[in-house]
Structure formats: C-alpha cells, structure tokens
PDB file of C-alpha atoms in Angstrom:
ATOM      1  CA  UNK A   1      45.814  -3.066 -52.984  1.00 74.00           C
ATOM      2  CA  UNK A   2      48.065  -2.920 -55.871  1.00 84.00           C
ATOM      3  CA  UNK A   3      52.030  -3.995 -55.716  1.00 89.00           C
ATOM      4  CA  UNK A   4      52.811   0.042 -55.645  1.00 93.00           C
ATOM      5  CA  UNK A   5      51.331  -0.154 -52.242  1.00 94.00           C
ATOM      6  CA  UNK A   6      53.757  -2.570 -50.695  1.00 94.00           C
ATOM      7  CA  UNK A   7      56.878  -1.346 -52.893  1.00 95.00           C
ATOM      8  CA  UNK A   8      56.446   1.631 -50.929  1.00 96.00           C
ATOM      9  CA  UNK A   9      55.396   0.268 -47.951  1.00 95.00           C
ATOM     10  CA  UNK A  10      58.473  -1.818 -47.742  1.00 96.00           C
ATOM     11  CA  UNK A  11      61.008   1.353 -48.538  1.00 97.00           C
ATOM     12  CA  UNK A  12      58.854   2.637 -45.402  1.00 96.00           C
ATOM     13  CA  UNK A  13      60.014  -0.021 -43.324  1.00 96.00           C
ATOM     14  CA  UNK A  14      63.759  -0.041 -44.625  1.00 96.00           C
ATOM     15  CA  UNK A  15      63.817   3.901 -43.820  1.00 96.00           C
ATOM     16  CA  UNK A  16      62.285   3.184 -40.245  1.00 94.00           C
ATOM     17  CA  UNK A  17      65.321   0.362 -40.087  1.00 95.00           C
ATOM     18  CA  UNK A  18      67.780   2.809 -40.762  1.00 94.00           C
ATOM     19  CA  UNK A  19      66.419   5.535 -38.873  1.00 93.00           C
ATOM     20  CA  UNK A  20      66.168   3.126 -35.701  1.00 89.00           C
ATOM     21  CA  UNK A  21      69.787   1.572 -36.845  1.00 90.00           C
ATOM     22  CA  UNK A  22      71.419   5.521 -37.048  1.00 91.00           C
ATOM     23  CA  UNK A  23      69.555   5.688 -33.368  1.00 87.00           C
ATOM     24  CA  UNK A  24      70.733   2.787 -31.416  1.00 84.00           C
ATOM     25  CA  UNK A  25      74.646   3.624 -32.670  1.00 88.00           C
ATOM     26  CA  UNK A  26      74.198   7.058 -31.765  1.00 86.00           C
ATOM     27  CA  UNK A  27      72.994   6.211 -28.129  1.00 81.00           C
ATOM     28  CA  UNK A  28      75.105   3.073 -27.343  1.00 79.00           C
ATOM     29  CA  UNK A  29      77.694   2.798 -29.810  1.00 83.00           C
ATOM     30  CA  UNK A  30      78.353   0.396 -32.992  1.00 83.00           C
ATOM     31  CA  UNK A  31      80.166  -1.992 -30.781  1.00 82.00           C
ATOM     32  CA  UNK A  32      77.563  -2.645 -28.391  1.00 78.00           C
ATOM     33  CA  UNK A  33      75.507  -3.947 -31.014  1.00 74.00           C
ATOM     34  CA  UNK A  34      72.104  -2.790 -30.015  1.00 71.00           C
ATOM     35  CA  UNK A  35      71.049  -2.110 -33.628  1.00 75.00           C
ATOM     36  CA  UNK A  36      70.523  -6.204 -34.207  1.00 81.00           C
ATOM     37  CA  UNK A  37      67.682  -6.644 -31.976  1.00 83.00           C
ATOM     38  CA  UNK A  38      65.696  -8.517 -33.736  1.00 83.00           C
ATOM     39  CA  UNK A  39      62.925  -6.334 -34.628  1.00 85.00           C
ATOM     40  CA  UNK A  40      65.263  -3.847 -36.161  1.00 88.00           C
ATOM     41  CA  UNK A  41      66.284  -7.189 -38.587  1.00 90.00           C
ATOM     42  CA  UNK A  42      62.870  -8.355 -39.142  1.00 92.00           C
ATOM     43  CA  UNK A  43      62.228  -4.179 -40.602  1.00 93.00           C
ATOM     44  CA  UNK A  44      64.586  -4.771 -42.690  1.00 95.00           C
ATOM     45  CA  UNK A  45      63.563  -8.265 -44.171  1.00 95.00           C
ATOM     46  CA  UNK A  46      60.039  -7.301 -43.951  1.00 95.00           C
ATOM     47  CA  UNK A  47      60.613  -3.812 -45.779  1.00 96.00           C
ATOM     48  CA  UNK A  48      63.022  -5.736 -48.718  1.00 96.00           C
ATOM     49  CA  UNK A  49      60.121  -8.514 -49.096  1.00 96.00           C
ATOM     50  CA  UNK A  50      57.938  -5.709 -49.330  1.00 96.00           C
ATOM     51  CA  UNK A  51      59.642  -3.786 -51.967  1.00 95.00           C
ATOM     52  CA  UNK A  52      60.154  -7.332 -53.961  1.00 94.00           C
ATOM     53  CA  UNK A  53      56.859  -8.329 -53.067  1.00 93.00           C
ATOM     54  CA  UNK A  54      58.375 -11.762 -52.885  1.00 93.00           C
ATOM     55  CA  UNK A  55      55.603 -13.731 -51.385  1.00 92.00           C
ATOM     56  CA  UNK A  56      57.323 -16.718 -49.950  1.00 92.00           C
ATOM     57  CA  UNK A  57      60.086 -14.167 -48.120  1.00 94.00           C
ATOM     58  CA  UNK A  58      56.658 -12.764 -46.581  1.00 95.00           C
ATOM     59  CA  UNK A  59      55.064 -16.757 -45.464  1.00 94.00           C
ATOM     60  CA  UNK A  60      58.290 -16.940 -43.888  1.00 94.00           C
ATOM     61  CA  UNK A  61      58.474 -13.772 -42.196  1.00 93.00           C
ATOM     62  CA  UNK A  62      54.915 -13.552 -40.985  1.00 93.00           C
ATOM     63  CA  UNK A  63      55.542 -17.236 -39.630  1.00 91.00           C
ATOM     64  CA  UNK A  64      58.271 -15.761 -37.329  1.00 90.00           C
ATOM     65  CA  UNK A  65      56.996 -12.098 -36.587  1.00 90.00           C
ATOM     66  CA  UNK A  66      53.384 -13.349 -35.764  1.00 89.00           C
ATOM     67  CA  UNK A  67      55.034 -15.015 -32.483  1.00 88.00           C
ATOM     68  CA  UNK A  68      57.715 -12.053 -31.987  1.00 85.00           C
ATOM     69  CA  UNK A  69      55.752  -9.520 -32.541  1.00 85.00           C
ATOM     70  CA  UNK A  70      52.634 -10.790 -31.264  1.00 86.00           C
ATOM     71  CA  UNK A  71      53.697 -10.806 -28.222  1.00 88.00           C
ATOM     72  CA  UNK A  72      55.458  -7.562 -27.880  1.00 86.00           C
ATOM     73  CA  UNK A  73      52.586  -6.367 -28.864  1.00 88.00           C
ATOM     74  CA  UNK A  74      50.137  -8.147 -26.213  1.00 90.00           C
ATOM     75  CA  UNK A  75      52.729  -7.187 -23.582  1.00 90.00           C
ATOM     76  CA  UNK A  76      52.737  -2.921 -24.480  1.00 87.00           C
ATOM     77  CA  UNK A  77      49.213  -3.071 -24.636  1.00 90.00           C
ATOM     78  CA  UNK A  78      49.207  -4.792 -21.101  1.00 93.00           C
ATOM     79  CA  UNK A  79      51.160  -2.196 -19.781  1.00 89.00           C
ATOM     80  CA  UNK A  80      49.722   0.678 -21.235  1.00 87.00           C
ATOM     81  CA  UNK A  81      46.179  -0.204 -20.177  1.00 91.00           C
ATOM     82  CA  UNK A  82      46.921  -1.563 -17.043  1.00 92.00           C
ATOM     83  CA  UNK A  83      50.030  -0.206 -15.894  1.00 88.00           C
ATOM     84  CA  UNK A  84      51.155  -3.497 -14.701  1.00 88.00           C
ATOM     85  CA  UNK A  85      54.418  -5.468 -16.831  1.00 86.00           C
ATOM     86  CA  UNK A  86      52.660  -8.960 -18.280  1.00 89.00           C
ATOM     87  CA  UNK A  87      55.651 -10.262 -19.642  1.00 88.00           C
ATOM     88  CA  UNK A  88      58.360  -7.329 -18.815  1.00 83.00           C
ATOM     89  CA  UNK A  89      59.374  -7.282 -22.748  1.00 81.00           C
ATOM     90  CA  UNK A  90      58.365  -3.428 -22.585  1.00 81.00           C
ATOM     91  CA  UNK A  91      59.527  -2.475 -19.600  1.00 83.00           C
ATOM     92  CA  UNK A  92      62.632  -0.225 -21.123  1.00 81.00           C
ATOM     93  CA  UNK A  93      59.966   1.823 -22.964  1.00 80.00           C
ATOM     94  CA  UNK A  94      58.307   2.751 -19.594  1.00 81.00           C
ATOM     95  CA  UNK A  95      61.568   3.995 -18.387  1.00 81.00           C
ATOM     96  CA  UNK A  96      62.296   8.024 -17.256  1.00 86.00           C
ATOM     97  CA  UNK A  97      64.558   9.614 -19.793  1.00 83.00           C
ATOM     98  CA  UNK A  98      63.532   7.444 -22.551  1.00 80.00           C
ATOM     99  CA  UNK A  99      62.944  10.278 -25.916  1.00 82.00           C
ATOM    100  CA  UNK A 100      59.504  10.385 -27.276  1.00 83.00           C
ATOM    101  CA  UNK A 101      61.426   9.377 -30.814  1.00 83.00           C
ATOM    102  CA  UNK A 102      62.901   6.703 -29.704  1.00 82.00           C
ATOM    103  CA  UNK A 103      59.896   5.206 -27.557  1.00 83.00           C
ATOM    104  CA  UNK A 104      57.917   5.827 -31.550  1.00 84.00           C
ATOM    105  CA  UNK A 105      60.285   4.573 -33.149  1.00 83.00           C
ATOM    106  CA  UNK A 106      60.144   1.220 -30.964  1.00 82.00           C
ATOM    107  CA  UNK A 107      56.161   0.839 -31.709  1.00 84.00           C
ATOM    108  CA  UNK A 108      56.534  -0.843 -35.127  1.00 86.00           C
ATOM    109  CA  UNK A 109      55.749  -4.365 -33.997  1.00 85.00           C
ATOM    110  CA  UNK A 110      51.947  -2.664 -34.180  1.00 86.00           C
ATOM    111  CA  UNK A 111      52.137  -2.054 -37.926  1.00 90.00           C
ATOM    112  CA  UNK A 112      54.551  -5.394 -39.153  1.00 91.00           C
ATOM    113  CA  UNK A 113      52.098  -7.749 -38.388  1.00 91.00           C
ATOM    114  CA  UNK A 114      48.936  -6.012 -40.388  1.00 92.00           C
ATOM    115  CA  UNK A 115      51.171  -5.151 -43.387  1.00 94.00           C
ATOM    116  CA  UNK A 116      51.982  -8.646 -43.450  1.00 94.00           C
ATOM    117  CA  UNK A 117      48.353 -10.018 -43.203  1.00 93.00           C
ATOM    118  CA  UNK A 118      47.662  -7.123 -46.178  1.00 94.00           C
ATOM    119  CA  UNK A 119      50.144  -8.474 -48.539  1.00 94.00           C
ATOM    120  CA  UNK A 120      49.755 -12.151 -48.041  1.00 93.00           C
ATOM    121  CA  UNK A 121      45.956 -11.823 -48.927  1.00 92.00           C
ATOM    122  CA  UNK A 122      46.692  -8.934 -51.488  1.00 92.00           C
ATOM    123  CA  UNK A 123      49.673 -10.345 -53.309  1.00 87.00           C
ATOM    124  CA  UNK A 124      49.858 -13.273 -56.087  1.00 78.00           C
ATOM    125  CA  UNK A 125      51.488 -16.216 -55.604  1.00 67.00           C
TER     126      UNK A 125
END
C-alpha cells in the first residue's frame, strides 16, 4: 500500500470524527461534552497521523488504541454473539431508540485498529 492509501484513509477518519462530533452536539448539546469520548479523539489523531503518515504519531497511537479499542471491540462482539454484556462498555448501543446511524457510526473501534497494523507495516520509518 502506497502513502495515497493512508492520506485518504486518514481524511476518512477525520470526516467520520466530524460526522460523529456534528452528532453527539446535535443529540446532547455542546456543553455536555459528549463529543470528547475518547474514541471520537483517537479518530481524529488517528485520521491526522494518517493523512501525515507520521509514523511515530501512529507507534504511539496504536500503543494506546490497541488496549482501548481492543477491548471495545472484544466486549460488542461478546454481546452481539452471545447476547450477554462481558464488560458492559456496549451496553448504550444495545439500547431501544438508539438510530441505526448513530449505533454505525459508533463501530469504528473495528476498523482503527487494522488501519493501524496496515500502516505501521506499510509505512517507512
């Protein structure tokens, strides 16, 4: 894979951070805050190391999303194959009312961690 790749890759992720940033102030408000969880954050570091393809910004980040988003991940797929919580971190998604964009949108810990992995081994130091 060639730098083009992850260039757009990473304007990928900074458009699903500001699509999931316009969400989360349109349901609860800019005060409340909700837009800073912290996978909204790591799309957009992840999305700007992308575009830079600044390998060191990506060590870093894959250091702290392979533990975050590990296991949000391990927990959904928990819950959606056994219908049992593991770890309750996906609970909310599980919830009546919840919009099928916004439970989507909330499903990009499954594709951070791979197009992390991809770049480390693709990019040059």
């Amino acid at each position: 894979m060639d730098q083009r790749f992850f260039k757009v890759s990473g304007l990928v992720f900074l458009g699903w951070f500001l699509i999931n940033t316009l969400m989360a102030v349109i349901r609860f408000g800019f005060a409340d805050g909700s837009y800073l969880w912290f996978n909204n954050v790591e799309l957009l570091l992840i999305g700007v190391a992308l575009l830079l393809c600044h390998r060191g910004l990506l060590v870093a980040l894959f250091g702290i999303a392979l533990y975050t988003q590990g296991l949000w991940a391990v927990d959904n797929l928990w819950r959606a194959l056994t219908h049992h919580e593991l770890m309750g971190l996906t609970e909310f998604l599980y919830q009546p009312g919840l919009a099928t964009p916004e439970f989507l949108l909330n499903h990009s810990h499954f594709f951070l961690l791979p197009m992390l992995v991809a770049a480390l081994v693709s990019l040059k130091e």
